[in-house]
RNA sequence: CGGGGCGUGGCGCAGUUCGGCAGCGCGCGCGGUUUGGGACCGCGAGGUCGCCGGUUCAAAUCCGGCCGCCCCGACCA
């Protein structure tokens, strides 16, 4: 039999990163811009972001978070106030030094994150414990001058949301930190169909300026880990240097305890790498710009008839994002490949033979199964299959993760697993950062997180052999 | 930032060894025939050969410098 599908993207097994880039470009999610490390987020990709954004934004608002917007530029004097913070970001900060020909009295940095400028405003707004908590999020872009960039995963400028909250005490702030981590977990698993491991970062891996950093970690199709979102308990460090204090009910002046949490367009990269296959993108119905594409097979003699029925079919799919591809210049086969590459969950084929039989042919993107559906039942079947596919994609990704999750008793074993098949690797850890760094040095794997649901540690540290204090999740990471 | 590879019409590439008319496939435009897994025929448009400099009668090709992209490693959402 002849080759059934056209070669247009790199082989996913042989060259995963080339496959990833091919999908990004060929599916028209993004394109390279004439700016170092920057990309253009094209309409099809941006629509995915809008759908994800709308859902996550709704989840934030359900917890009382409001949206606002703060400036792109941050005065150097303000950013420098938190020592650990500036030290962490200094190497990748872009500076604004001139307005026209004139040199500015003070340099501004293009925000790499907004803790300091938002905190500065909180200092003005917060006087009393009655003003707390303050729960604000902003959708914006930030800039970090990374050395090596990859579309969506690591770009010089990227879109994200950053939430910043101020609280009366540590307990309230910590509760918010965990609440937002759970919002991310639910969003990623339920909406993007990406299974994640929630956990706490080690001191080596935490956010510059945070007391504790939590993240949700996902496993990509090539066995590498990706941090999909983070939530930080910042303590009162930022409050102290920025002067965010309030008068408590007991008459004492106190500093607020803060949190911040963020998720970026990196999750678009995760979608590609978790769900994609040899034929390209596979989108969960929840974030698919088109959930259904109708491809009419319309020879000249029956053209009007087929297109008329195709339009009726589209109109009958209320509440579903449907696209009728009636371009005459492309053949049906071309369209099949095109929409599969772009990840549309369901394709409906409608041709003369179907009209005679009073049916359409339904094909699911994830399993490729094709079957005839009577026209009267198409709407109902589409709804059912979209819902089923959402769940199936999650379960498939979860199964892949289970199959690629291992245990390592020592560094040798960890190294062997990484060479052989990568994936998530659990191992005992004594809690010493030196052991963590030694493992990284030798194997390239880092502790992605200390999973929250991990059972009590048993056995010994994989590196030094002392009793394990944690059950750590190791992986090579993006 | 280190190691490797690559920059030639929109995309994928040949040509570079050994200097001598810039080519091929796809795509694009027009006309015609076509439509159940990337249709076919004909005509046509489109290139400062990544950039700057040098050698030469002559440079995509040789020399020097620079820039960009990709892959593999050290830092990050």
Coordinates of C-alpha atoms (C1' of nucleotides) in Angstrom, one line a residue:
Chain A
X1 CA 0.0 0.0 0.0
X2 CA 1.2 3.5 -0.8
X3 CA 2.1 5.9 1.9
X4 CA -1.1 7.0 3.5
X5 CA -0.1 10.3 5.0
X6 CA 2.1 13.0 3.7
X7 CA 5.5 13.6 5.3
X8 CA 5.6 17.2 6.5
X9 CA 7.0 17.2 10.0
X10 CA 10.0 15.6 11.5
X11 CA 9.7 12.1 13.1
X12 CA 8.6 12.5 16.7
X13 CA 10.7 9.6 18.0
X14 CA 13.9 10.4 16.2
X15 CA 14.0 14.2 16.6
X16 CA 11.6 15.4 19.1
X17 CA 12.7 19.0 19.2
X18 CA 12.6 19.3 15.4
X19 CA 9.2 17.7 15.5
X20 CA 8.1 20.3 18.1
X21 CA 9.4 23.2 16.0
X22 CA 7.8 21.8 12.9
X23 CA 4.4 21.6 14.6
X24 CA 4.7 25.1 16.0
X25 CA 5.4 26.6 12.6
X26 CA 3.3 24.3 10.3
X27 CA 0.2 24.4 12.5
X28 CA 0.6 28.2 12.4
X29 CA 0.7 28.6 16.1
X30 CA 3.6 31.0 16.0
X31 CA 6.4 32.2 13.8
X32 CA 9.8 33.7 14.4
X33 CA 10.0 37.4 14.6
X34 CA 12.8 39.7 13.5
X35 CA 13.7 40.2 17.1
X36 CA 16.2 38.0 18.9
X37 CA 14.4 35.3 20.8
X38 CA 11.0 36.7 20.2
X39 CA 8.1 35.1 18.3
X40 CA 4.8 36.2 16.8
X41 CA 1.8 34.5 18.3
X42 CA -0.3 33.8 15.2
X43 CA -4.1 33.9 15.2
X44 CA -4.7 30.2 15.4
X45 CA -2.3 29.8 18.4
X46 CA -3.5 33.0 20.0
X47 CA -7.1 31.6 20.0
X48 CA -5.9 28.7 22.0
X49 CA -4.4 31.1 24.5
X50 CA -7.6 33.1 24.6
X51 CA -9.6 30.0 25.4
X52 CA -7.2 28.9 28.1
X53 CA -7.0 32.5 29.5
X54 CA -10.8 32.8 29.7
X55 CA -11.1 29.6 31.7
X56 CA -8.2 30.3 34.1
X57 CA -9.3 33.9 34.6
X58 CA -12.8 32.6 35.6
X59 CA -11.2 30.2 38.1
X60 CA -9.2 33.1 39.6
X61 CA -12.2 35.3 39.9
X62 CA -14.1 32.5 41.7
X63 CA -11.5 32.8 44.4
X64 CA -11.9 36.5 44.7
X65 CA -9.0 37.7 42.6
X66 CA -9.5 40.8 40.5
X67 CA -7.6 41.9 37.4
X68 CA -5.6 45.2 37.1
X69 CA -2.7 46.5 35.2
X70 CA 0.7 47.9 36.3
X71 CA 3.4 49.6 34.3
X72 CA 5.8 47.8 32.0
X73 CA 8.8 49.8 33.3
X74 CA 10.1 49.5 36.8
X75 CA 12.6 52.1 38.3
X76 CA 15.9 50.5 39.1
X77 CA 15.7 51.9 42.7
X78 CA 12.5 50.0 43.4
X79 CA 13.6 46.8 41.8
X80 CA 16.9 46.8 43.7
X81 CA 15.2 46.9 47.1
X82 CA 14.9 43.1 47.5
X83 CA 18.5 41.8 47.3
X84 CA 17.9 38.2 46.5
X85 CA 15.3 39.2 43.9
X86 CA 17.6 41.5 42.0
X87 CA 20.4 39.1 42.2
X88 CA 18.2 36.3 40.7
X89 CA 17.0 38.4 37.7
X90 CA 20.0 40.7 37.0
X91 CA 21.6 38.6 34.3
X92 CA 18.4 38.7 32.2
X93 CA 17.0 42.2 32.6
X94 CA 16.6 44.6 29.7
X95 CA 17.2 48.2 30.5
X96 CA 15.6 51.4 29.3
X97 CA 18.2 54.2 29.5
X98 CA 17.1 56.8 27.0
X99 CA 14.1 58.8 25.9
X100 CA 14.8 60.0 22.4
X101 CA 18.4 61.4 22.6
X102 CA 18.2 62.2 26.3
X103 CA 19.7 59.9 28.9
X104 CA 17.2 59.3 31.7
X105 CA 18.1 60.4 35.3
X106 CA 17.3 56.9 36.5
X107 CA 17.3 53.6 34.5
X108 CA 14.1 51.6 34.1
X109 CA 14.0 47.9 33.7
X110 CA 11.5 46.1 31.5
X111 CA 9.6 44.0 34.0
X112 CA 10.9 40.4 34.3
X113 CA 8.1 40.1 36.9
X114 CA 6.2 42.7 38.9
X115 CA 6.5 41.9 42.6
X116 CA 8.3 45.2 43.3
X117 CA 6.2 47.7 41.4
X118 CA 3.0 46.1 42.5
X119 CA 4.2 45.9 46.1
X120 CA 5.1 49.6 45.9
X121 CA 1.5 50.4 45.1
X122 CA 0.2 48.1 47.8
X123 CA 2.2 50.2 50.3
X124 CA 0.1 53.2 49.3
X125 CA -3.2 51.3 49.4
X126 CA -2.9 49.3 52.5
X127 CA -3.4 51.0 55.9
X128 CA -5.5 48.7 58.0
X129 CA -6.1 45.0 58.5
X130 CA -9.5 45.9 57.1
X131 CA -7.9 46.5 53.7
X132 CA -6.6 42.9 53.6
X133 CA -6.4 40.7 51.8
X134 CA -5.5 42.4 48.5
X135 CA -6.0 39.9 45.6
X136 CA -4.9 41.2 42.3
X137 CA -3.8 39.5 39.0
X138 CA -2.5 41.0 35.8
X139 CA -2.3 39.6 32.3
X140 CA 0.7 41.0 30.6
X141 CA 4.0 40.2 28.9
X142 CA 7.3 40.2 30.6
X143 CA 10.9 40.2 29.3
X144 CA 13.8 38.0 30.3
X145 CA 16.9 38.0 28.2
X146 CA 17.5 34.2 27.9
X147 CA 20.6 32.9 26.2
X148 CA 18.9 30.2 24.3
X149 CA 15.3 30.5 23.2
X150 CA 12.6 28.0 22.0
X151 CA 9.1 29.1 20.8
X152 CA 6.7 29.1 23.8
X153 CA 9.0 27.3 26.1
X154 CA 11.7 30.0 26.5
X155 CA 11.3 33.3 24.7
X156 CA 12.7 36.7 25.4
X157 CA 9.3 38.2 25.8
X158 CA 6.4 36.1 26.9
X159 CA 2.8 36.4 27.8
X160 CA 1.6 35.3 31.2
X161 CA -0.5 36.2 34.1
X162 CA 1.0 37.1 37.5
X163 CA -1.1 37.2 40.6
X164 CA 0.0 39.2 43.6
X165 CA -1.7 39.1 47.0
X166 CA -1.1 40.7 50.4
X167 CA -2.4 39.1 53.6
X168 CA -2.7 39.8 57.3
X169 CA -0.6 36.9 58.4
X170 CA 1.5 34.0 57.3
X171 CA -1.3 31.4 57.7
X172 CA -3.6 33.4 55.4
X173 CA -0.9 33.9 52.8
X174 CA 0.1 30.3 52.9
X175 CA -3.5 29.2 52.4
X176 CA -3.7 31.4 49.3
X177 CA -0.4 30.0 48.0
X178 CA -1.8 26.5 48.2
X179 CA -5.2 27.6 46.9
X180 CA -3.7 29.0 43.7
X181 CA -1.5 25.9 43.2
X182 CA -4.7 23.9 43.3
X183 CA -6.4 26.2 40.8
X184 CA -3.5 25.6 38.5
X185 CA -3.6 21.8 39.1
X186 CA -7.3 21.7 38.3
X187 CA -7.0 24.0 35.3
X188 CA -4.1 22.0 33.8
X189 CA -5.7 18.6 34.4
X190 CA -9.4 19.4 33.7
X191 CA -9.0 22.0 31.0
X192 CA -5.8 21.3 29.2
X193 CA -5.9 17.5 30.0
X194 CA -2.3 17.6 31.2
X195 CA -1.7 15.5 34.4
X196 CA 0.6 17.3 36.8
X197 CA 2.5 16.6 40.0
X198 CA 2.0 19.4 42.6
X199 CA 5.0 19.9 44.9
X200 CA 7.3 22.2 46.7
X201 CA 10.6 23.4 45.2
X202 CA 13.9 22.9 46.9
X203 CA 15.8 26.0 48.1
X204 CA 18.1 25.7 45.0
X205 CA 15.1 25.8 42.6
X206 CA 12.9 28.3 44.3
X207 CA 11.9 31.8 43.0
X208 CA 14.4 34.6 43.8
X209 CA 12.9 36.3 46.8
X210 CA 10.4 33.7 47.9
X211 CA 10.3 31.8 51.2
X212 CA 8.7 28.8 49.5
X213 CA 8.0 28.1 45.9
X214 CA 5.4 25.5 44.8
X215 CA 4.9 24.2 41.2
X216 CA 2.9 21.8 39.1
X217 CA 5.3 19.6 37.1
X218 CA 4.2 17.9 33.8
X219 CA 6.0 15.2 31.8
X220 CA 6.5 15.9 28.1
X221 CA 6.4 13.3 25.3
X222 CA 10.2 13.0 25.2
X223 CA 10.5 12.3 28.9
X224 CA 11.5 15.8 30.0
X225 CA 9.8 17.6 32.8
X226 CA 8.2 21.0 32.4
X227 CA 7.2 23.4 35.1
X228 CA 3.7 24.4 34.1
X229 CA 2.9 27.0 36.8
X230 CA 4.3 28.3 40.1
X231 CA 2.8 29.7 43.3
X232 CA 5.0 31.4 45.8
X233 CA 4.8 32.2 49.5
X234 CA 6.9 35.3 49.7
X235 CA 6.8 35.9 53.4
X236 CA 7.1 39.5 54.6
X237 CA 10.5 40.1 52.8
X238 CA 9.0 42.2 50.0
X239 CA 6.7 44.0 52.5
X240 CA 9.7 45.0 54.7
X241 CA 11.8 46.5 51.9
X242 CA 8.8 48.1 50.2
X243 CA 7.1 49.3 53.4
X244 CA 3.8 47.5 53.0
X245 CA 2.5 47.6 56.6
X246 CA -0.8 48.0 58.3
X247 CA -2.3 48.6 61.7
X248 CA -3.7 45.3 63.1
X249 CA -6.7 44.9 65.4
X250 CA -4.4 44.7 68.3
X251 CA -3.0 48.1 67.6
X252 CA 0.4 46.7 66.4
X253 CA 1.9 47.9 63.1
X254 CA 2.7 44.8 61.1
X255 CA 4.1 43.8 57.7
X256 CA 1.8 42.0 55.2
X257 CA 2.6 38.5 54.1
X258 CA 2.6 38.2 50.3
X259 CA 2.1 35.6 47.6
X260 CA 2.6 35.5 43.9
X261 CA 1.6 33.0 41.3
X262 CA 2.1 32.7 37.5
X263 CA 1.4 30.7 34.4
X264 CA 2.7 31.6 30.9
X265 CA 2.2 30.7 27.3
X266 CA 4.6 28.0 28.0
X267 CA 1.5 25.8 28.6
X268 CA 0.9 26.0 24.8
X269 CA 4.2 24.3 24.4
X270 CA 3.1 21.7 27.0
X271 CA -0.1 21.1 25.1
X272 CA 1.9 20.3 21.9
X273 CA 4.4 18.1 23.7
X274 CA 1.9 16.2 25.8
X275 CA -0.8 15.5 23.3
X276 CA 0.9 15.8 19.8
X277 CA 1.6 12.8 17.7
X278 CA 3.4 11.9 14.4
X279 CA 0.8 13.8 12.4
X280 CA 1.1 17.0 14.4
X281 CA -0.9 18.8 17.0
X282 CA -3.7 17.1 19.0
X283 CA -5.9 19.6 20.8
X284 CA -8.2 18.9 23.7
X285 CA -11.7 20.0 22.7
X286 CA -11.6 22.6 25.5
X287 CA -8.9 24.7 23.9
X288 CA -9.5 23.9 20.2
X289 CA -10.2 27.0 18.1
X290 CA -12.2 24.7 15.9
X291 CA -13.6 21.7 17.7
X292 CA -15.1 20.4 14.5
X293 CA -14.1 20.9 10.9
X294 CA -16.5 19.9 8.1
X295 CA -14.8 18.8 4.9
X296 CA -17.2 18.6 2.0
X297 CA -16.5 16.3 -0.9
X298 CA -18.1 18.3 -3.6
X299 CA -17.6 17.3 -7.2
X300 CA -19.0 19.9 -9.7
X301 CA -22.2 18.0 -10.5
X302 CA -23.4 17.9 -6.9
X303 CA -21.5 20.8 -5.5
X304 CA -24.4 23.1 -4.5
X305 CA -26.2 20.2 -2.9
X306 CA -23.3 19.0 -0.8
X307 CA -22.3 22.5 0.3
X308 CA -26.0 23.3 1.2
X309 CA -26.1 20.2 3.4
X310 CA -22.7 20.9 4.9
X311 CA -23.9 24.4 5.9
X312 CA -27.1 22.9 7.5
X313 CA -24.8 20.5 9.3
X314 CA -22.7 23.3 10.6
X315 CA -25.7 25.4 11.7
X316 CA -27.1 22.3 13.5
X317 CA -24.0 22.1 15.8
X318 CA -25.1 24.8 18.2
X319 CA -22.6 25.6 21.0
X320 CA -19.7 23.9 19.2
X321 CA -16.9 25.8 17.6
X322 CA -17.3 24.5 14.0
X323 CA -15.5 25.4 10.8
X324 CA -16.8 24.6 7.3
X325 CA -13.8 24.3 5.0
X326 CA -15.4 24.9 1.6
X327 CA -12.3 26.1 -0.2
X328 CA -12.6 24.8 -3.7
X329 CA -8.9 25.0 -4.5
X330 CA -7.9 22.2 -2.1
X331 CA -8.8 18.6 -2.4
X332 CA -10.4 16.8 0.5
X333 CA -7.3 14.8 1.1
X334 CA -5.2 17.9 1.4
X335 CA -7.7 19.3 4.0
X336 CA -7.6 16.1 6.0
X337 CA -3.9 16.4 6.4
X338 CA -4.0 20.1 7.1
X339 CA -6.6 19.9 9.9
X340 CA -5.0 16.9 11.4
X341 CA -1.7 18.8 11.6
X342 CA -3.5 21.6 13.2
X343 CA -5.1 19.4 15.8
X344 CA -8.8 19.8 15.2
X345 CA -10.5 17.2 17.5
X346 CA -13.3 16.0 15.1
X347 CA -13.6 16.0 11.4
X348 CA -16.9 15.5 9.6
X349 CA -16.7 14.4 6.0
X350 CA -19.7 14.9 3.8
X351 CA -19.9 13.7 0.2
X352 CA -22.3 12.5 -2.4
X353 CA -22.3 8.9 -1.0
X354 CA -23.1 10.3 2.4
X355 CA -25.9 12.4 1.1
X356 CA -27.5 9.3 -0.4
X357 CA -27.1 7.4 2.8
X358 CA -28.3 10.3 4.9
X359 CA -25.1 10.4 7.0
X360 CA -21.8 12.1 7.6
X361 CA -18.4 10.4 8.4
X362 CA -17.0 11.3 11.8
X363 CA -13.3 11.0 12.4
X364 CA -11.7 11.6 15.8
X365 CA -8.2 13.1 15.8
X366 CA -6.8 11.2 18.7
X367 CA -7.6 7.6 17.6
X368 CA -8.3 8.2 13.8
X369 CA -11.3 6.0 14.0
X370 CA -13.8 6.8 11.2
X371 CA -17.4 5.9 11.3
X372 CA -20.7 6.9 9.7
X373 CA -23.2 8.8 11.7
X374 CA -26.8 9.5 10.6
X375 CA -27.3 13.2 9.9
X376 CA -30.0 13.4 12.6
X377 CA -27.6 12.2 15.2
X378 CA -24.5 14.2 14.3
X379 CA -25.1 17.0 16.8
X380 CA -25.6 14.6 19.7
X381 CA -22.7 12.3 18.7
X382 CA -20.3 15.3 18.3
X383 CA -21.1 16.5 21.8
X384 CA -20.6 13.0 23.2
X385 CA -17.3 12.4 21.3
X386 CA -15.9 15.8 22.3
X387 CA -16.5 15.1 25.9
X388 CA -15.1 11.6 25.6
X389 CA -12.0 12.8 23.8
X390 CA -11.3 15.4 26.5
X391 CA -11.2 12.6 29.1
X392 CA -9.4 10.1 26.8
X393 CA -6.6 12.6 26.2
X394 CA -6.1 13.1 29.9
X395 CA -6.1 9.4 30.6
X396 CA -3.7 8.7 27.8
X397 CA -1.3 11.4 29.1
X398 CA -1.7 10.0 32.6
X399 CA -0.9 6.5 31.4
X400 CA 2.2 7.7 29.6
X401 CA 3.3 9.4 32.8
X402 CA 2.8 6.3 34.8
X403 CA 4.8 4.2 32.3
X404 CA 7.6 6.7 32.5
X405 CA 7.8 7.1 36.2
X406 CA 10.5 5.1 38.0
X407 CA 12.2 4.6 41.3
X408 CA 15.9 5.0 41.9
X409 CA 17.7 3.8 45.0
X410 CA 21.0 5.5 44.1
X411 CA 22.6 7.8 41.6
X412 CA 23.9 4.9 39.5
X413 CA 20.4 3.7 39.0
X414 CA 19.1 7.2 38.3
X415 CA 21.7 7.7 35.7
X416 CA 20.9 4.4 34.1
X417 CA 17.2 5.3 33.9
X418 CA 18.0 8.6 32.3
X419 CA 20.2 7.1 29.7
X420 CA 17.7 4.5 28.9
X421 CA 14.3 6.2 28.9
X422 CA 14.2 9.4 30.9
X423 CA 10.9 10.3 32.6
X424 CA 10.0 11.1 36.2
X425 CA 12.2 9.4 38.8
X426 CA 11.5 9.2 42.5
X427 CA 14.4 8.9 44.9
X428 CA 15.1 9.5 48.6
X429 CA 16.9 12.8 49.4
X430 CA 18.5 13.9 52.7
X431 CA 17.6 17.5 52.1
X432 CA 21.1 18.7 51.6
X433 CA 21.5 21.1 48.6
X434 CA 25.0 19.8 48.0
X435 CA 23.6 16.3 47.3
X436 CA 21.1 17.8 44.9
X437 CA 23.8 19.7 43.0
X438 CA 26.1 16.7 42.9
X439 CA 23.3 14.6 41.3
X440 CA 22.6 17.4 38.8
X441 CA 26.3 17.7 38.0
X442 CA 26.6 14.0 37.2
X443 CA 23.3 13.2 35.6
X444 CA 21.7 16.5 34.4
X445 CA 18.6 15.7 36.4
X446 CA 17.3 18.2 39.0
X447 CA 14.7 17.9 41.7
X448 CA 11.6 19.1 40.0
X449 CA 9.7 19.2 43.3
X450 CA 9.0 17.5 46.6
X451 CA 5.6 16.1 45.8
X452 CA 2.9 17.1 48.2
X453 CA 1.2 13.7 48.1
X454 CA 4.4 11.7 48.5
X455 CA 4.3 9.0 51.2
X456 CA 6.7 9.4 54.2
X457 CA 10.3 9.0 53.0
X458 CA 11.9 5.7 53.6
X459 CA 15.4 4.5 52.8
X460 CA 18.4 6.7 52.2
X461 CA 19.5 9.7 50.2
X462 CA 20.4 8.6 46.7
X463 CA 23.7 10.5 46.9
X464 CA 25.1 10.5 50.4
X465 CA 23.3 7.5 51.9
X466 CA 22.2 9.3 55.0
X467 CA 18.5 8.7 55.9
X468 CA 16.1 10.3 53.4
X469 CA 14.1 13.2 54.6
X470 CA 12.1 13.6 51.4
X471 CA 10.8 11.6 48.5
X472 CA 12.0 13.8 45.7
X473 CA 10.9 13.9 42.1
X474 CA 13.9 14.0 39.8
X475 CA 13.9 14.6 36.0
X476 CA 15.7 16.4 33.2
X477 CA 13.8 19.6 32.8
X478 CA 13.1 22.2 30.1
Chain B
rC1 C1' 28.6 30.8 27.4
rG2 C1' 31.3 26.1 25.3
rG3 C1' 31.1 21.8 21.2
rG4 C1' 28.9 20.5 16.4
rG5 C1' 25.9 21.6 12.0
rC6 C1' 23.5 25.0 8.6
rG7 C1' 22.5 30.0 6.0
rU8 C1' 21.1 30.0 -2.1
rG9 C1' 13.1 32.7 -4.9
rG10 C1' 7.7 31.9 0.3
rC11 C1' 9.3 26.4 1.9
rG12 C1' 12.8 22.1 1.2
rC13 C1' 17.3 21.6 -1.3
rA14 C1' 21.4 21.0 -5.5
rG15 C1' 25.4 23.9 -7.1
rU16 C1' 30.9 25.5 -3.2
rU17 C1' 35.7 20.3 -3.6
rC18 C1' 38.4 22.4 -8.8
rG19 C1' 36.0 30.6 -9.5
rG20 C1' 33.2 31.3 -15.6
rC21 C1' 24.9 31.8 -17.9
rA22 C1' 21.9 31.0 -10.6
rG23 C1' 19.1 25.8 -11.0
rC24 C1' 15.4 21.7 -9.2
rG25 C1' 10.9 20.2 -6.4
rC26 C1' 6.9 22.2 -3.7
rG27 C1' 4.3 26.6 -3.2
rC28 C1' 2.4 31.3 -5.7
rG29 C1' -0.4 33.9 -10.3
rC30 C1' -3.4 33.1 -14.9
rG31 C1' -6.2 29.6 -18.2
rG32 C1' -8.3 24.8 -18.6
rU33 C1' -9.5 19.9 -16.8
rU34 C1' -10.6 18.3 -11.6
rU35 C1' -12.6 16.8 -5.7
rG36 C1' -13.8 10.1 -0.6
rG37 C1' -6.1 10.8 2.2
rG38 C1' -1.7 16.7 0.1
rA39 C1' -5.1 16.1 -8.4
rC40 C1' -3.4 17.1 -13.7
rC41 C1' -1.8 20.0 -18.1
rG42 C1' -0.1 24.6 -20.2
rC43 C1' 1.8 29.5 -19.6
rG44 C1' 4.1 32.9 -16.0
rA45 C1' 6.0 35.8 -11.8
rG46 C1' 9.5 35.6 -8.2
rG47 C1' 16.7 35.5 -6.0
rU48 C1' 21.4 42.2 -3.3
rC49 C1' 23.3 33.4 -3.0
rG50 C1' 22.9 35.9 5.6
rC51 C1' 25.9 40.8 6.1
rC52 C1' 30.5 43.6 5.6
rG53 C1' 35.3 43.8 3.5
rG54 C1' 39.4 41.5 0.6
rU55 C1' 41.7 38.6 -3.7
rU56 C1' 40.6 38.2 -9.0
rC57 C1' 39.4 40.0 -15.8
rA58 C1' 35.5 37.4 -13.2
rA59 C1' 33.1 35.2 -6.5
rA60 C1' 27.2 31.5 -4.3
rU61 C1' 32.2 29.2 -4.9
rC62 C1' 38.7 31.5 -2.4
rC63 C1' 40.4 34.6 2.2
rG64 C1' 39.1 37.7 6.8
rG65 C1' 35.5 39.5 10.1
rC66 C1' 30.5 39.8 11.7
rC67 C1' 25.3 38.2 12.2
rG68 C1' 21.4 34.6 12.4
rC69 C1' 19.2 29.7 12.9
rC70 C1' 19.3 24.4 14.4
rC71 C1' 21.2 20.3 17.6
rC72 C1' 24.0 18.8 22.1
rG73 C1' 25.8 20.5 27.1
rA74 C1' 26.0 24.8 31.8
rC75 C1' 21.4 29.2 33.9
rC76 C1' 15.5 30.0 33.6
rA77 C1' 8.2 30.4 33.4

